[in-house]
Coordinates of C-alpha atoms in Angstrom, one line a residue:
Chain A
M252 CA 69.0 114.6 45.8
S253 CA 71.1 117.4 44.7
E254 CA 73.0 117.0 48.5
V255 CA 73.0 113.5 48.5
R256 CA 75.6 113.2 45.3
T257 CA 77.7 116.5 46.1
Q258 CA 77.5 114.6 49.6
Q259 CA 79.2 111.2 47.0
V260 CA 81.7 112.7 45.3
T261 CA 83.6 114.7 47.1
P262 CA 84.5 112.1 49.2
S263 CA 85.8 109.2 45.6
L264 CA 86.8 113.0 44.5
S265 CA 89.9 113.4 46.6
T266 CA 90.9 110.2 46.9
E267 CA 90.4 109.8 43.1
K268 CA 93.1 113.0 43.2
P269 CA 96.7 111.8 42.3
K270 CA 95.1 108.7 40.7
K271 CA 93.7 110.7 38.2
S272 CA 96.9 113.2 37.6
F273 CA 98.9 110.1 36.6
L274 CA 96.7 108.9 34.2
N275 CA 95.8 112.0 33.2
K276 CA 99.9 112.5 31.5
I277 CA 99.6 108.9 30.2
G278 CA 97.1 110.1 28.7
F279 CA 98.6 113.4 27.3
G280 CA 101.7 111.8 26.2
F281 CA 99.3 108.7 24.6
L282 CA 98.1 111.7 23.0
Y283 CA 101.0 113.8 21.3
L284 CA 102.2 110.4 20.4
L285 CA 99.1 111.2 18.4
L286 CA 99.4 113.8 17.4
G287 CA 103.0 113.5 16.3
G288 CA 102.0 110.7 14.2
F289 CA 99.7 113.0 12.4
A290 CA 102.4 115.5 11.6
I291 CA 105.8 113.4 10.9
V292 CA 102.4 111.7 8.1
Q293 CA 102.1 114.8 6.5
I294 CA 104.8 116.0 7.1
Y295 CA 107.4 112.7 5.8
P296 CA 106.4 111.7 1.7
L297 CA 108.0 115.5 1.6
I298 CA 111.2 114.6 3.3
W299 CA 111.2 111.5 1.0
L300 CA 110.7 113.3 -2.2
L301 CA 113.5 115.7 -1.0
F302 CA 116.0 112.4 -0.2
F303 CA 115.4 111.1 -3.5
S304 CA 115.4 114.6 -5.6
L305 CA 119.4 114.1 -4.4
K306 CA 120.5 110.3 -5.5
T307 CA 121.4 108.7 -8.0
N308 CA 119.1 106.0 -9.7
K309 CA 121.1 103.0 -8.6
E310 CA 120.7 104.6 -4.6
V311 CA 116.4 104.3 -5.9
F312 CA 116.6 100.7 -7.2
G313 CA 119.0 99.2 -5.2
M314 CA 118.7 100.4 -1.8
S315 CA 115.8 101.1 0.9
P316 CA 113.7 104.5 0.1
F317 CA 114.3 105.0 3.6
S318 CA 118.9 104.8 2.8
L319 CA 119.5 109.1 3.1
P320 CA 121.5 110.0 -0.8
Q321 CA 124.5 108.9 -0.6
D322 CA 126.4 112.2 -1.9
P323 CA 124.4 115.0 -3.1
Q324 CA 123.2 114.6 -6.5
W325 CA 123.0 118.1 -7.2
G326 CA 123.0 117.8 -10.7
N327 CA 119.7 116.7 -10.7
Y328 CA 118.3 120.4 -10.2
T329 CA 120.7 121.2 -12.8
K330 CA 119.7 118.8 -15.0
A331 CA 115.6 120.0 -14.2
W332 CA 116.5 123.3 -14.8
T333 CA 118.3 123.4 -18.1
S334 CA 116.7 119.9 -19.6
G335 CA 113.3 120.5 -18.9
N336 CA 112.2 124.0 -20.3
I337 CA 111.7 125.1 -16.1
G338 CA 112.7 128.2 -16.3
V339 CA 110.4 129.1 -18.9
Y340 CA 107.4 127.3 -16.7
F341 CA 108.8 129.2 -14.2
F342 CA 108.6 131.5 -15.2
N343 CA 105.0 131.8 -16.5
S344 CA 103.2 131.6 -13.0
V345 CA 104.9 133.6 -11.6
W346 CA 103.6 136.6 -13.9
I347 CA 100.1 135.0 -15.1
T348 CA 100.1 133.8 -11.4
I349 CA 100.4 137.9 -10.2
S350 CA 98.5 139.9 -13.1
A351 CA 95.6 137.3 -12.0
V352 CA 95.7 138.1 -8.4
I353 CA 95.8 141.4 -8.9
L354 CA 93.3 142.3 -11.2
T355 CA 91.0 139.7 -8.6
V356 CA 91.1 141.1 -5.7
I357 CA 91.0 145.1 -7.7
L358 CA 87.0 144.2 -9.2
A359 CA 86.3 141.7 -6.3
S360 CA 87.1 145.4 -4.3
L361 CA 85.4 147.3 -6.9
V362 CA 82.3 144.9 -6.2
T363 CA 82.4 144.3 -2.9
F364 CA 82.5 148.2 -2.5
A365 CA 80.0 149.1 -4.6
V366 CA 76.9 146.4 -2.8
T367 CA 78.1 147.9 1.0
R368 CA 78.3 151.4 0.2
M369 CA 76.4 152.2 -2.6
N370 CA 72.6 152.3 -3.2
W371 CA 71.0 151.0 -5.5
K372 CA 67.8 148.4 -6.0
L373 CA 69.7 146.1 -7.5
S374 CA 72.5 145.2 -4.8
G375 CA 71.3 142.0 -3.7
P376 CA 70.3 139.8 -6.7
V377 CA 74.1 141.4 -8.4
L378 CA 75.6 140.8 -4.8
G379 CA 74.0 136.8 -5.4
L380 CA 74.5 135.0 -8.9
F381 CA 78.6 136.2 -7.3
L382 CA 77.5 134.1 -4.8
V383 CA 76.1 131.5 -6.8
A384 CA 79.1 130.8 -8.7
Y385 CA 81.2 129.9 -6.6
M386 CA 78.6 126.8 -6.5
I387 CA 79.0 125.9 -10.3
P388 CA 82.5 123.1 -11.0
L389 CA 84.8 124.7 -13.3
H390 CA 84.8 121.4 -15.2
S391 CA 81.2 121.8 -16.8
T392 CA 82.1 125.5 -18.4
L393 CA 85.0 123.9 -19.9
I394 CA 84.0 122.8 -23.4
P395 CA 82.1 126.3 -24.7
L396 CA 85.1 127.9 -22.5
F397 CA 87.7 126.2 -25.2
K398 CA 85.5 127.2 -28.2
M399 CA 84.7 130.6 -27.4
Y400 CA 88.7 131.1 -26.7
N401 CA 89.4 129.2 -30.1
S402 CA 87.1 131.3 -32.0
T403 CA 88.4 134.6 -29.8
N404 CA 92.1 132.8 -30.7
L405 CA 92.8 133.4 -27.0
T406 CA 94.2 129.1 -27.0
D407 CA 97.1 129.0 -26.5
N408 CA 97.9 132.7 -25.2
P409 CA 97.4 133.5 -21.3
L410 CA 95.1 136.4 -22.1
S411 CA 93.1 132.8 -21.8
L412 CA 94.2 131.8 -18.2
I413 CA 94.0 134.9 -16.7
L414 CA 90.9 135.9 -17.1
S415 CA 89.5 132.2 -16.4
Y416 CA 91.1 132.4 -13.0
T417 CA 89.9 136.2 -12.3
A418 CA 86.7 134.8 -13.2
F419 CA 86.6 131.4 -11.3
N420 CA 88.7 133.2 -7.9
L421 CA 86.4 136.2 -7.2
P422 CA 83.3 134.6 -5.9
L423 CA 85.3 133.5 -3.3
T424 CA 87.5 136.8 -3.3
I425 CA 83.9 138.9 -2.7
M426 CA 82.7 137.2 -0.1
I427 CA 86.0 137.0 2.5
L428 CA 86.5 141.1 1.0
L429 CA 82.5 141.2 1.9
G430 CA 82.4 139.9 5.2
F431 CA 86.1 142.2 5.7
Y432 CA 83.4 145.3 4.8
K433 CA 80.6 144.5 6.9
T434 CA 81.9 144.6 10.3
F435 CA 84.1 147.3 9.0
P436 CA 83.5 151.5 10.5
R437 CA 81.1 153.6 7.8
E438 CA 81.6 157.1 9.4
I439 CA 85.0 158.0 7.1
E440 CA 83.9 157.4 4.5
E441 CA 80.2 159.6 5.2
A442 CA 82.3 162.2 6.5
A443 CA 84.5 162.5 3.7
V444 CA 80.7 162.7 1.3
M445 CA 80.3 165.7 3.5
D446 CA 83.5 167.1 2.5
G447 CA 82.7 166.5 -0.9
C448 CA 85.3 163.6 -2.3
S449 CA 84.9 162.1 -5.1
V450 CA 83.4 158.5 -5.2
H451 CA 86.4 157.6 -6.8
R452 CA 88.7 159.1 -4.3
I453 CA 86.6 158.3 -2.0
F454 CA 87.7 154.4 -2.6
F455 CA 91.1 154.7 -3.7
Q456 CA 91.9 156.7 -1.2
I457 CA 90.1 155.6 2.0
T458 CA 88.6 151.9 1.2
L459 CA 91.2 150.4 -0.4
P460 CA 94.2 151.4 1.8
M461 CA 91.7 150.8 5.3
T462 CA 91.4 146.9 3.9
V463 CA 94.7 146.3 3.0
P464 CA 95.1 143.5 5.8
V465 CA 92.3 141.7 4.5
L466 CA 93.5 142.1 0.9
S467 CA 96.6 140.7 2.0
T468 CA 94.8 137.5 3.2
T469 CA 92.7 137.1 -0.6
A470 CA 95.6 137.6 -2.3
I471 CA 97.2 135.0 -0.3
I472 CA 94.5 132.7 -1.0
N473 CA 94.7 133.4 -4.4
M474 CA 98.5 133.3 -5.1
I475 CA 97.7 129.3 -3.7
Y476 CA 95.2 128.6 -6.7
N477 CA 96.8 129.8 -9.2
W478 CA 99.9 128.7 -8.8
N479 CA 98.2 125.0 -8.1
E480 CA 95.6 125.4 -11.0
F481 CA 96.4 122.2 -13.6
V482 CA 92.7 121.9 -16.0
F483 CA 92.0 125.6 -17.6
V484 CA 96.6 125.4 -18.8
N485 CA 95.9 121.7 -19.6
T486 CA 93.0 122.3 -21.4
F487 CA 93.7 126.1 -23.3
I488 CA 97.0 125.9 -23.4
S489 CA 99.3 124.0 -26.4
S490 CA 102.8 125.9 -26.9
D491 CA 105.5 125.2 -24.0
K492 CA 106.1 129.3 -24.2
W493 CA 103.0 130.1 -21.6
K494 CA 102.9 126.6 -20.0
T495 CA 102.8 127.2 -16.3
L496 CA 104.9 124.7 -13.9
T497 CA 101.8 122.3 -13.0
V498 CA 101.3 121.3 -16.9
G499 CA 104.9 121.9 -17.3
I500 CA 106.5 119.7 -14.7
N501 CA 103.9 117.2 -15.0
N502 CA 104.9 116.5 -18.8
F503 CA 108.3 117.1 -17.9
V504 CA 108.3 114.3 -15.5
G505 CA 105.7 112.1 -18.0
Q506 CA 109.5 112.0 -20.3
Y507 CA 111.2 110.6 -17.7
L508 CA 109.3 107.7 -15.6
T509 CA 112.0 106.0 -14.6
D510 CA 114.8 108.7 -13.5
W511 CA 113.3 109.9 -9.9
G512 CA 115.7 112.3 -9.7
A513 CA 115.3 114.6 -12.4
I514 CA 112.0 113.5 -11.0
G515 CA 112.1 115.2 -7.6
A516 CA 114.2 117.7 -8.3
T517 CA 111.6 119.6 -9.9
L518 CA 109.0 118.4 -8.1
V519 CA 110.5 120.7 -5.4
I520 CA 111.6 123.7 -7.1
S521 CA 107.1 123.8 -8.2
I522 CA 107.6 123.3 -4.2
V523 CA 109.8 125.8 -2.2
P524 CA 108.5 129.3 -3.5
I525 CA 104.8 128.2 -1.5
L526 CA 106.7 126.0 0.8
L527 CA 108.7 129.8 1.5
A528 CA 106.1 132.1 1.7
F529 CA 104.5 129.7 3.9
L530 CA 107.8 129.9 6.0
F531 CA 107.0 133.8 5.6
L532 CA 102.8 134.0 6.6
S533 CA 101.4 131.3 8.2
D534 CA 99.4 132.8 9.9
K535 CA 98.2 135.3 6.7
I536 CA 97.3 132.0 5.0
V537 CA 95.5 129.9 7.4
E538 CA 93.7 132.6 8.4
G539 CA 93.2 132.9 5.2
M540 CA 91.7 130.3 3.8
A541 CA 90.0 130.0 7.6
A542 CA 88.0 133.0 6.0
G543 CA 87.5 131.1 3.1
S544 CA 86.3 128.6 4.0
V545 CA 83.2 129.0 6.5
K546 CA 81.7 132.1 4.5
G547 CA 81.1 129.1 1.7
Chain B
M116 CA 75.0 162.6 0.5
K117 CA 72.9 160.0 -1.1
S118 CA 73.5 161.7 -4.2
V119 CA 76.8 161.0 -4.1
M120 CA 76.8 156.9 -3.9
S121 CA 74.2 156.4 -5.5
N122 CA 75.5 157.4 -8.7
K123 CA 74.5 155.0 -11.7
F124 CA 77.0 155.4 -13.6
V125 CA 79.6 154.8 -10.7
I126 CA 77.4 151.9 -9.6
A127 CA 78.3 150.6 -13.7
L128 CA 81.8 151.0 -14.3
Y129 CA 82.9 149.3 -10.8
T130 CA 80.1 146.4 -10.9
L131 CA 80.2 145.5 -14.4
P132 CA 83.5 144.5 -15.4
A133 CA 83.2 141.8 -12.9
L134 CA 80.2 141.4 -13.7
L135 CA 80.5 141.3 -17.0
L136 CA 83.6 137.6 -16.2
I137 CA 81.4 135.7 -14.6
L138 CA 78.7 136.4 -16.8
V139 CA 80.7 135.4 -20.0
L140 CA 83.4 133.2 -18.6
I141 CA 80.4 131.2 -16.3
Y142 CA 76.9 131.2 -16.7
I143 CA 76.6 130.9 -20.2
P144 CA 79.1 128.4 -20.5
I145 CA 76.6 126.7 -18.0
G146 CA 73.7 127.2 -20.4
L147 CA 76.2 126.3 -23.4
S148 CA 77.4 123.0 -22.4
G149 CA 73.3 122.5 -22.1
Y150 CA 73.1 123.7 -25.9
Y151 CA 75.9 121.5 -26.5
G152 CA 74.9 118.4 -25.4
L153 CA 71.9 119.1 -27.7
M154 CA 74.9 118.3 -30.6
D155 CA 76.3 115.6 -32.6
W156 CA 80.3 118.0 -32.6
D157 CA 84.2 117.1 -33.2
G158 CA 85.3 120.0 -31.7
I159 CA 86.4 121.3 -35.2
G160 CA 83.5 120.3 -37.3
E161 CA 80.6 121.2 -37.8
M162 CA 77.9 121.3 -35.2
K163 CA 75.0 118.8 -36.5
F164 CA 71.9 118.3 -33.7
I165 CA 70.7 115.5 -32.8
G166 CA 68.2 116.4 -30.4
L167 CA 68.9 114.5 -27.1
D168 CA 70.1 112.4 -28.4
N169 CA 73.3 112.5 -25.7
Y170 CA 71.6 112.8 -23.0
I171 CA 69.4 108.8 -24.2
T172 CA 72.9 108.3 -24.2
L173 CA 74.2 110.3 -21.7
I174 CA 71.7 107.6 -18.9
Q175 CA 72.9 104.2 -19.9
D176 CA 75.4 104.7 -20.5
K177 CA 77.0 102.1 -17.5
V178 CA 80.8 103.8 -17.7
F179 CA 79.3 107.7 -16.7
W180 CA 76.7 105.8 -13.9
S181 CA 80.0 103.7 -12.4
S182 CA 82.1 106.6 -12.2
T183 CA 79.0 108.7 -11.0
W184 CA 79.1 106.1 -8.7
H185 CA 83.4 106.7 -7.6
S186 CA 82.2 110.7 -7.8
F187 CA 80.0 109.5 -4.8
L188 CA 81.9 106.5 -3.0
L189 CA 85.3 109.7 -2.8
A190 CA 82.0 112.0 -1.7
I191 CA 80.8 109.0 1.2
F192 CA 84.5 108.8 2.6
S193 CA 85.3 112.6 2.3
T194 CA 82.4 112.5 4.8
A195 CA 83.5 110.0 6.7
S196 CA 87.0 111.1 7.5
L197 CA 85.7 114.4 8.5
L198 CA 85.4 112.6 12.0
L199 CA 88.7 111.7 11.7
Y200 CA 89.4 115.0 11.0
L201 CA 87.3 117.0 14.2
A202 CA 88.7 114.5 16.7
I203 CA 92.0 115.4 16.1
S204 CA 91.1 118.9 15.8
L205 CA 89.1 118.6 19.6
I206 CA 92.8 116.9 20.6
L207 CA 93.8 120.4 19.5
A208 CA 91.7 122.8 20.4
S209 CA 92.7 121.9 24.7
K210 CA 95.1 123.4 25.5
I211 CA 98.0 121.3 24.0
K212 CA 101.0 122.2 23.9
G213 CA 102.7 123.5 20.1
S214 CA 99.3 123.5 18.7
D215 CA 99.8 126.2 16.5
L216 CA 102.7 124.6 14.8
L217 CA 100.9 121.0 14.7
R218 CA 98.4 123.0 12.8
K219 CA 100.8 124.5 10.0
I220 CA 102.6 121.0 9.2
Y221 CA 98.7 120.1 9.1
L222 CA 98.1 122.0 6.6
I223 CA 101.4 121.9 4.0
P224 CA 100.2 119.1 1.7
M225 CA 97.5 121.3 1.2
L226 CA 99.4 124.2 -0.3
L227 CA 100.8 122.0 -2.3
S228 CA 99.4 121.7 -6.3
S229 CA 97.4 118.7 -7.0
V230 CA 99.7 117.7 -9.8
A231 CA 102.7 117.1 -7.9
I232 CA 100.5 115.7 -5.3
A233 CA 100.0 113.2 -8.1
Q234 CA 103.8 112.6 -8.6
L235 CA 104.7 112.6 -5.0
W236 CA 102.6 109.3 -4.2
M237 CA 102.6 107.5 -7.5
K238 CA 106.2 107.0 -6.2
I239 CA 105.6 106.7 -2.9
F240 CA 103.1 104.1 -4.1
D241 CA 105.8 102.0 -6.9
P242 CA 104.8 99.0 -6.0
T243 CA 108.7 97.9 -5.8
N244 CA 111.1 101.1 -4.7
G245 CA 107.6 103.1 -3.2
M246 CA 108.4 103.7 0.7
L247 CA 104.4 102.3 1.0
N248 CA 105.6 98.8 0.1
T249 CA 109.0 99.0 1.3
L250 CA 107.1 99.9 4.6
L251 CA 104.7 97.6 4.5
G252 CA 107.5 95.3 4.4
Y253 CA 109.2 95.7 7.8
F254 CA 105.8 94.9 9.3
G255 CA 105.9 91.7 7.9
V256 CA 103.3 91.9 4.4
E257 CA 104.4 89.4 2.8
N258 CA 102.1 90.2 -0.8
P259 CA 101.7 94.1 -0.9
P260 CA 99.5 95.9 -3.2
I261 CA 99.9 96.9 -6.8
W262 CA 97.7 100.4 -5.1
L263 CA 96.6 102.0 -8.6
A264 CA 97.7 99.1 -10.9
D265 CA 94.8 97.3 -9.1
P266 CA 91.5 97.8 -10.0
E267 CA 89.3 96.7 -6.7
I268 CA 91.8 98.7 -4.5
V269 CA 92.7 101.9 -6.5
L270 CA 90.4 104.1 -5.7
Y271 CA 90.6 104.0 -1.8
A272 CA 94.4 104.4 -2.7
I273 CA 94.1 107.4 -4.6
F274 CA 91.7 108.8 -1.4
I275 CA 95.0 108.3 0.8
P276 CA 96.5 111.6 -0.6
I277 CA 93.3 112.9 -0.6
I278 CA 92.8 112.8 3.2
W279 CA 97.1 114.1 3.0
Q280 CA 95.9 116.8 1.2
F281 CA 93.0 117.9 2.8
A282 CA 93.5 116.8 6.4
G283 CA 94.5 120.3 7.1
F284 CA 91.7 122.6 6.2
Y285 CA 89.1 120.6 7.9
I286 CA 90.8 120.0 10.8
L287 CA 92.2 124.9 10.6
I288 CA 88.3 125.0 10.3
Y289 CA 88.0 123.2 12.8
Y290 CA 90.3 123.8 15.2
A291 CA 88.8 127.8 14.9
A292 CA 85.8 126.8 15.7
L293 CA 86.5 124.8 18.5
K294 CA 88.8 128.0 19.7
N295 CA 85.5 130.3 19.3
V296 CA 83.5 128.5 21.8
P297 CA 83.6 130.8 24.6
D298 CA 85.9 129.9 28.1
E299 CA 82.7 130.6 30.0
V300 CA 80.6 127.8 28.9
I301 CA 83.1 124.8 29.6
E302 CA 84.6 126.1 33.1
A303 CA 81.0 126.5 33.8
A304 CA 80.5 122.9 32.4
K305 CA 83.7 121.9 34.2
I306 CA 82.0 123.0 38.4
D307 CA 79.2 121.0 37.5
G308 CA 80.8 118.0 37.4
A309 CA 81.3 117.6 33.7
N310 CA 84.5 115.4 32.2
P311 CA 86.4 115.9 29.1
L312 CA 83.9 113.7 26.6
Q313 CA 80.8 115.2 27.6
I314 CA 82.4 118.4 27.4
A315 CA 83.4 118.1 23.8
F316 CA 80.3 116.0 22.7
K317 CA 77.3 117.4 25.0
I318 CA 79.0 121.2 24.2
K319 CA 81.4 121.5 22.1
L320 CA 80.3 119.8 19.1
P321 CA 76.5 121.5 19.1
L322 CA 78.8 124.6 19.1
I323 CA 80.1 124.4 16.2
S324 CA 77.8 122.0 14.1
G325 CA 77.1 124.9 12.3
V326 CA 80.6 124.9 10.8
F327 CA 80.6 120.7 10.2
K328 CA 77.4 121.8 8.5
V329 CA 79.1 123.9 6.2
T330 CA 82.4 120.9 5.9
I331 CA 80.0 118.7 4.9
M332 CA 78.9 120.7 2.1
L333 CA 82.7 121.2 1.0
A334 CA 83.6 117.5 1.3
V335 CA 80.7 116.8 -0.6
V336 CA 80.5 118.6 -3.5
G337 CA 85.1 118.6 -3.7
S338 CA 84.6 115.6 -3.8
L339 CA 82.3 115.3 -7.0
K340 CA 84.1 118.0 -9.0
Y341 CA 87.4 116.6 -8.2
F342 CA 90.3 116.1 -11.0
D343 CA 93.2 116.8 -10.9
L344 CA 94.9 114.1 -9.3
I345 CA 93.0 111.4 -10.9
Y346 CA 93.5 112.5 -13.7
V347 CA 97.5 113.1 -13.5
M348 CA 97.5 109.5 -11.4
T349 CA 95.7 106.7 -13.2
G350 CA 93.9 108.9 -15.1
G351 CA 90.8 106.9 -14.9
G352 CA 92.6 103.6 -15.5
P353 CA 92.8 100.5 -14.8
N354 CA 90.2 100.1 -17.1
G355 CA 87.9 103.2 -15.5
A356 CA 87.9 101.5 -12.4
S357 CA 88.9 105.4 -11.6
E358 CA 86.8 106.7 -13.9
V359 CA 85.3 110.0 -12.0
M360 CA 82.4 112.1 -13.4
A361 CA 84.7 115.2 -14.1
S362 CA 87.9 113.4 -15.8
Y363 CA 85.1 110.9 -18.1
M364 CA 83.6 114.5 -19.5
Y365 CA 87.3 115.4 -20.3
K366 CA 88.5 112.1 -21.9
E367 CA 84.9 112.1 -24.6
A368 CA 85.8 115.7 -25.5
F369 CA 89.9 116.9 -25.3
K370 CA 90.4 113.3 -25.5
L371 CA 88.0 111.2 -27.9
N372 CA 86.3 114.4 -30.0
N373 CA 83.9 114.1 -28.3
F374 CA 82.9 117.5 -27.0
G375 CA 79.2 116.9 -28.0
Y376 CA 78.8 113.6 -26.2
G377 CA 81.3 115.9 -23.9
S378 CA 79.4 118.5 -22.8
A379 CA 76.6 116.6 -22.2
I380 CA 78.4 114.9 -19.3
G381 CA 79.5 118.2 -18.1
F382 CA 75.9 119.0 -17.6
G383 CA 75.2 116.5 -16.0
L384 CA 77.8 116.9 -13.5
L385 CA 76.4 120.3 -12.6
V386 CA 73.1 119.0 -12.7
I387 CA 74.6 116.6 -10.0
C388 CA 76.4 119.4 -8.7
L389 CA 73.1 121.4 -7.8
V390 CA 71.1 118.9 -6.8
M391 CA 73.4 117.6 -4.5
T392 CA 74.5 121.0 -2.9
W393 CA 70.5 122.0 -1.7
L394 CA 70.2 118.2 -1.0
T395 CA 73.6 118.2 1.4
S396 CA 72.1 121.8 2.4
Q397 CA 68.8 120.0 3.7
L398 CA 70.0 117.3 5.1
T399 CA 72.3 118.3 7.3
K400 CA 69.6 121.4 8.2
S401 CA 67.0 119.0 9.8
K402 CA 69.6 117.5 11.2
D403 CA 69.7 120.4 13.5
E404 CA 66.5 121.0 13.7
V405 CA 66.4 117.8 16.0
Q406 CA 70.0 118.9 18.2
F407 CA 68.7 121.9 18.9

């Protein structure tokens, strides 16, 4: 059977070869068109946003949405920055994000170290608690959290955000760290124990420095999540001085329903830091996104 | 040697801070949510115990079930669109030049906040000055839809930015998984005369079925929790046509001050999420067994 088959296939292959490569070229061209088209769909809305952020209302309402800004209105940006409190929101986003990221990464490292390197009976169940927490929708905790913060005077206090971000990002962070710790050789730590090192020195001077690559990955993922977080800020924070960019721009944009230029400028300002980070750290971000999902 | 690494005090010192955080801010609140659901409570005044009244109302509440249905629809759409992402990933992973750059471009929307995405797409959907209807006009569509203002299509309209947001993320996952398929396996199949489609369907896809299962889970659970984008774009409207579980909970509690009933909805959301997580894992498990 198989002999007959190969005999049939071989001659037809030789005659088909030039035709096939021609078809292949068309096929590949088509595929590139598809992939390129999809790339345009993903990127064009942002270019469009940049364009209308530089337009006057006359251009927005009187001309085609696809026209280029005739005389770039950089004034839209100064207007957004000065009249919209954006500077304050921006500053809040930065320091709240960074505080929560540092807290999360340190606490998650301590837990992962204790679970993977130290010997205790309850390490399995404790780790389980962290991993199961990943499944819990944060919206189900919102009302009780609101009451809790209210009765401890933490509403309208950025501490409520930092604590919530940390708690809800711990599970994913631990999951990512766990994968790294498990593949990581224990020999150096064991040698340090033999030399009489204390646990703290081992953790802070050996383990933590050695896990810097995965720490930066988790830090970046945490940073993106915290920077973009909306519902906690919207629920717990009421005064303008503590609002972060997401809620701030949402409120600000709501007031300027018809001023597309100012709205666009505000959105661009909120997007640029993330895009800049992506420009310089894209490999780390890609890695982190993949790690976070596959482990989950 | 062992004693240093099993020092109870150090273990407690290292784990308790994080453990306390998730217990106090995640586990205790979900218990409290179920408990507050038993109360008549406006969020400010005294709580009044009313037994299962809120939960009975919830079961008979048409708005709750339509919100749940909308969440389920989003979950179904999201799961179906995984096939599109998978197809794109298959092409990307078949030794295409520039796949790295393309993958990164696809990912960009995923980095933006849902608020920014919602605000941007409200402008894109704008019936008269928006990009989408102008584009449709170029193609000769005379009566383009009014998108977010039309209760019949608002849910489908909302799903467009959701695809836009998450496509790059899923493509990234699939691409990474496909790149992990060993080259030898594919070379062997080529020598045996398998064509690209056979290689894709008979070799690559079965080998990444584990990752596919994870993404189904992410898509389903993520959709059930979906909130930010809808809250900003439509607030659940027009007339409840795009209300989902989380937005309904938020509206009842923080807009209408029905914190007791809101808690009951929140608890319902939790139960539905956990059941769906379990169900999805069971369904994908049995599918797996059939394949191999």
